[in-house]
């Protein structure tokens, strides 16, 4: 059953921006960052918003801090709502640093995570190790999301480098590639230090990326979500969305919020 | 029973700023913006803070995304705590755009919403249509809140225009008129692009508005709530308050928070 | 039992930053500011994060707004999770202003609060009264936290003044001294108007403070928590942490988040 069938408003209005895909969708994915929701909040979120959530990331290394039974229950709840769930990339990086990748994957598997994020936002990771990890995660039964971009502005990669890394990751079989945006959305890849989208960089990446449907743009701020929807449409993949922003983002996607509604009206010559 | 009777602290302190009205109050209303709270969070909020909440707005078009039974339950809960509830203005605007106003009002009525917001923050709406909608909403049994101000800075109205629109809306029988502040509180009507109150504009509006008790100022940021309380007193109507800020705002109103306490002490010559 | 024993990940990884103290800890305390959490959210938070929370402050004068039974239950829950709990300093200041300190302490005691904050962030408080209040709170059975720093930039104290006040407070028997950071973390003591740590001021205070283990730095923003952890280590005491940030902060403390992980790697010559 489509979520629209469950809405009391389903026969009242058309979405101003049409074509929004419903779950399970190949693109238009929303990835939520969970920085430590309690179990009730987590259930609450899924009950209201699961049709609009495709991935939940337990951010950074927060996975380690949960009592085991609560962690297992969160993972079980996500899966029961058809939401994929994975630990943050920094946690993976620490495992690699400490030579514990196999144990990391085995534990993640046993706990029920469905995806693994492979990143080098903080550590250095050779190309060989990156793709060995990708193959190992896939062999262990996980979906794989890689991430491109350095967290610290002092380590920033060139746009060319980012583009070629994305191409290689997709070629190597990553299901999705995340473009780093951090939890703040500031001073990284397509965002300037105030979080404003650098339209030139974005245009360059859009032009150069082969399969945009497999790119997830981390976009924690509303202005960023808006810019990406206006540039790439309702079914752009967006990540690092705050749990409390999921319905507001869905409204942005379909034109039920002022910012994207206005753009749609102007394009259609209505306003 | 007044909420003060329920406080364990009721005989210990006087509020530094006196005269705060209690529910049901004609003025001093707090309107909360709900961007997608789950049912448990919503109950939790009302249990603790209902005496300090007069209106809940289900922001933008988020109403459409709830499973019908959850939406009905939220509306029922709000009403059972003597809180009025209405869908966001953008939702109304889309209904008007699509020529579905009657169906919109009928569905809202059937679901139990108690107020309707009539806005043109994004669309163009002739004066004739605006007041026809107002009359139609009232005839359908709703309280009516109109909103004045454009969401996009490129469409900004002059202060004179805003003032005359407010006067006409009140004359036409709006219960309250909202001065647009957006969810961000930036770059709209009385706020500059950083969210700071433009004191000149505010003073001009205060001077020109006939019945300030019927104006709701959208003020999502603390600095904005503070400035409006200092200018207009504990019983100013404030909107777009985040759910988690309701008690903190109440503390601001009565001088139990540093910012408004200091102003009170300086005025009284205590400090 | 240590929290690490409860983690499903306990045998997988070492924390990149070692030496994090576990509860009950003398230093490395995390103080959370609660601006009005409902009862379910509060339980939820404690269930997941109590091992990482040492103090909960019911911010400003919000204590007064709770129905008595909810307030009692929050206090009981905090204590049952070995978390100390106290009302905000502004509430204390109003009690002093109104000559009700004894009744304030008696009510707080009866409700079950375990600590009292003694501050003069907004009011003027003579040295004599400050230490009389401290002794009176202690005699009533409370732990005592004093706070140093003025909330309003117009009242800012000199660094020398702050340092001498801290020394006197510790000498007078305060368990902890809070360095004011406000809820915003902007324009006060060690933060500039954008919330960036003033490294000179911080260095000056660190150099001059006798017992850093008894200082709690209010640090609501992530950049502030990061700067303080990098300067003072995993076991720095931090305050005004948002409830939703507790696990993310713990990740920062132990190097399971990019920002502090990178610093650790650079220091160790790994990166």
PDB file of C-alpha atoms in Angstrom, chain A residues 35-41 60-68 70-71 90-91 94-95 97-98 100 103-104 107-108 111 113 122-124 151-152 154-155 182-183, chain C residues 3 6-16 40-41 44-45 47-48 51-52 222 244-248 250-251 254-259 261-263 265 270-271:
ATOM      1  CA  UNK A  35      22.722  11.205  17.073  1.00  0.00           C
ATOM      2  CA  UNK A  36      21.234   9.240  19.957  1.00  0.00           C
ATOM      3  CA  UNK A  37      17.448   9.065  19.912  1.00  0.00           C
ATOM      4  CA  UNK A  38      15.893   7.132  22.748  1.00  0.00           C
ATOM      5  CA  UNK A  39      13.825   4.081  21.966  1.00  0.00           C
ATOM      6  CA  UNK A  40      10.437   5.763  22.310  1.00  0.00           C
ATOM      7  CA  UNK A  41      11.453   8.697  20.127  1.00  0.00           C
ATOM      8  CA  UNK A  60      29.821   8.880  14.180  1.00  0.00           C
ATOM      9  CA  UNK A  61      30.753   6.205  16.710  1.00  0.00           C
ATOM     10  CA  UNK A  62      27.565   6.578  18.779  1.00  0.00           C
ATOM     11  CA  UNK A  63      26.684   2.914  18.140  1.00  0.00           C
ATOM     12  CA  UNK A  64      29.198   1.951  20.790  1.00  0.00           C
ATOM     13  CA  UNK A  65      27.424   3.809  23.570  1.00  0.00           C
ATOM     14  CA  UNK A  66      24.077   2.048  23.503  1.00  0.00           C
ATOM     15  CA  UNK A  67      23.266  -0.789  25.861  1.00  0.00           C
ATOM     16  CA  UNK A  68      23.298  -3.829  23.549  1.00  0.00           C
ATOM     17  CA  UNK A  70      18.567  -1.029  22.990  1.00  0.00           C
ATOM     18  CA  UNK A  71      20.844  -1.037  19.963  1.00  0.00           C
ATOM     19  CA  UNK A  90      34.028   7.414  11.450  1.00  0.00           C
ATOM     20  CA  UNK A  91      33.331   4.204  13.324  1.00  0.00           C
ATOM     21  CA  UNK A  94      38.572   3.643  13.562  1.00  0.00           C
ATOM     22  CA  UNK A  95      38.089  -0.084  12.921  1.00  0.00           C
ATOM     23  CA  UNK A  97      42.960   2.124  11.849  1.00  0.00           C
ATOM     24  CA  UNK A  98      43.005  -0.558  14.526  1.00  0.00           C
ATOM     25  CA  UNK A 100      39.779  -4.768  13.149  1.00  0.00           C
ATOM     26  CA  UNK A 103      35.551  -8.100  13.572  1.00  0.00           C
ATOM     27  CA  UNK A 104      33.763  -4.835  12.813  1.00  0.00           C
ATOM     28  CA  UNK A 107      29.694  -7.566  14.827  1.00  0.00           C
ATOM     29  CA  UNK A 108      27.667  -5.284  12.568  1.00  0.00           C
ATOM     30  CA  UNK A 111      23.598  -6.916  15.281  1.00  0.00           C
ATOM     31  CA  UNK A 113      22.821  -3.525  10.391  1.00  0.00           C
ATOM     32  CA  UNK A 122      39.340  11.664   8.688  1.00  0.00           C
ATOM     33  CA  UNK A 123      41.873   8.891   8.060  1.00  0.00           C
ATOM     34  CA  UNK A 124      43.991   8.220   4.984  1.00  0.00           C
ATOM     35  CA  UNK A 151      35.710  16.549   7.035  1.00  0.00           C
ATOM     36  CA  UNK A 152      38.434  19.086   7.814  1.00  0.00           C
ATOM     37  CA  UNK A 154      42.514  21.814   5.741  1.00  0.00           C
ATOM     38  CA  UNK A 155      42.338  18.429   4.000  1.00  0.00           C
ATOM     39  CA  UNK A 182      29.027  16.882   7.763  1.00  0.00           C
ATOM     40  CA  UNK A 183      26.415  17.240  10.447  1.00  0.00           C
TER      41      UNK A 183
ATOM     42  CA  UNK C   3      28.711   1.046  30.722  1.00  0.00           C
ATOM     43  CA  UNK C   6      26.817  -3.205  28.196  1.00  0.00           C
ATOM     44  CA  UNK C   7      27.990  -2.312  24.703  1.00  0.00           C
ATOM     45  CA  UNK C   8      27.738  -4.877  21.943  1.00  0.00           C
ATOM     46  CA  UNK C   9      30.938  -3.350  20.572  1.00  0.00           C
ATOM     47  CA  UNK C  10      33.038  -3.612  23.705  1.00  0.00           C
ATOM     48  CA  UNK C  11      35.583  -6.083  22.358  1.00  0.00           C
ATOM     49  CA  UNK C  12      35.755  -4.665  18.852  1.00  0.00           C
ATOM     50  CA  UNK C  13      37.502  -1.311  19.228  1.00  0.00           C
ATOM     51  CA  UNK C  14      39.629   0.745  21.545  1.00  0.00           C
ATOM     52  CA  UNK C  15      38.659   4.371  22.003  1.00  0.00           C
ATOM     53  CA  UNK C  16      41.152   6.496  20.015  1.00  0.00           C
ATOM     54  CA  UNK C  40       8.591  10.221  28.233  1.00  0.00           C
ATOM     55  CA  UNK C  41      11.448  12.046  26.502  1.00  0.00           C
ATOM     56  CA  UNK C  44      14.008   7.921  27.068  1.00  0.00           C
ATOM     57  CA  UNK C  45      17.082  10.094  27.455  1.00  0.00           C
ATOM     58  CA  UNK C  47      17.532   5.000  29.472  1.00  0.00           C
ATOM     59  CA  UNK C  48      19.978   5.536  26.613  1.00  0.00           C
ATOM     60  CA  UNK C  51      26.046   6.719  31.892  1.00  0.00           C
ATOM     61  CA  UNK C  52      27.153   9.877  30.064  1.00  0.00           C
ATOM     62  CA  UNK C 222      29.838  21.376  19.018  1.00  0.00           C
ATOM     63  CA  UNK C 244      20.020  15.286  21.960  1.00  0.00           C
ATOM     64  CA  UNK C 245      23.785  15.870  21.854  1.00  0.00           C
ATOM     65  CA  UNK C 246      24.885  13.671  24.759  1.00  0.00           C
ATOM     66  CA  UNK C 247      26.010  10.635  22.746  1.00  0.00           C
ATOM     67  CA  UNK C 248      27.588  12.824  20.054  1.00  0.00           C
ATOM     68  CA  UNK C 250      30.678  11.295  24.241  1.00  0.00           C
ATOM     69  CA  UNK C 251      31.903  10.330  20.755  1.00  0.00           C
ATOM     70  CA  UNK C 254      36.777   9.467  23.097  1.00  0.00           C
ATOM     71  CA  UNK C 255      37.790  10.278  19.516  1.00  0.00           C
ATOM     72  CA  UNK C 256      34.925   8.507  17.783  1.00  0.00           C
ATOM     73  CA  UNK C 257      34.015  11.648  15.868  1.00  0.00           C
ATOM     74  CA  UNK C 258      36.046  13.175  13.053  1.00  0.00           C
ATOM     75  CA  UNK C 259      37.099  16.381  14.740  1.00  0.00           C
ATOM     76  CA  UNK C 261      39.909  11.839  15.983  1.00  0.00           C
ATOM     77  CA  UNK C 262      41.862  13.928  13.494  1.00  0.00           C
ATOM     78  CA  UNK C 263      43.639  15.887  16.237  1.00  0.00           C
ATOM     79  CA  UNK C 265      45.958  11.151  14.792  1.00  0.00           C
ATOM     80  CA  UNK C 270      49.503   8.736  12.317  1.00  0.00           C
ATOM     81  CA  UNK C 271      48.048  11.259   9.893  1.00  0.00           C
TER      82      UNK C 271
END
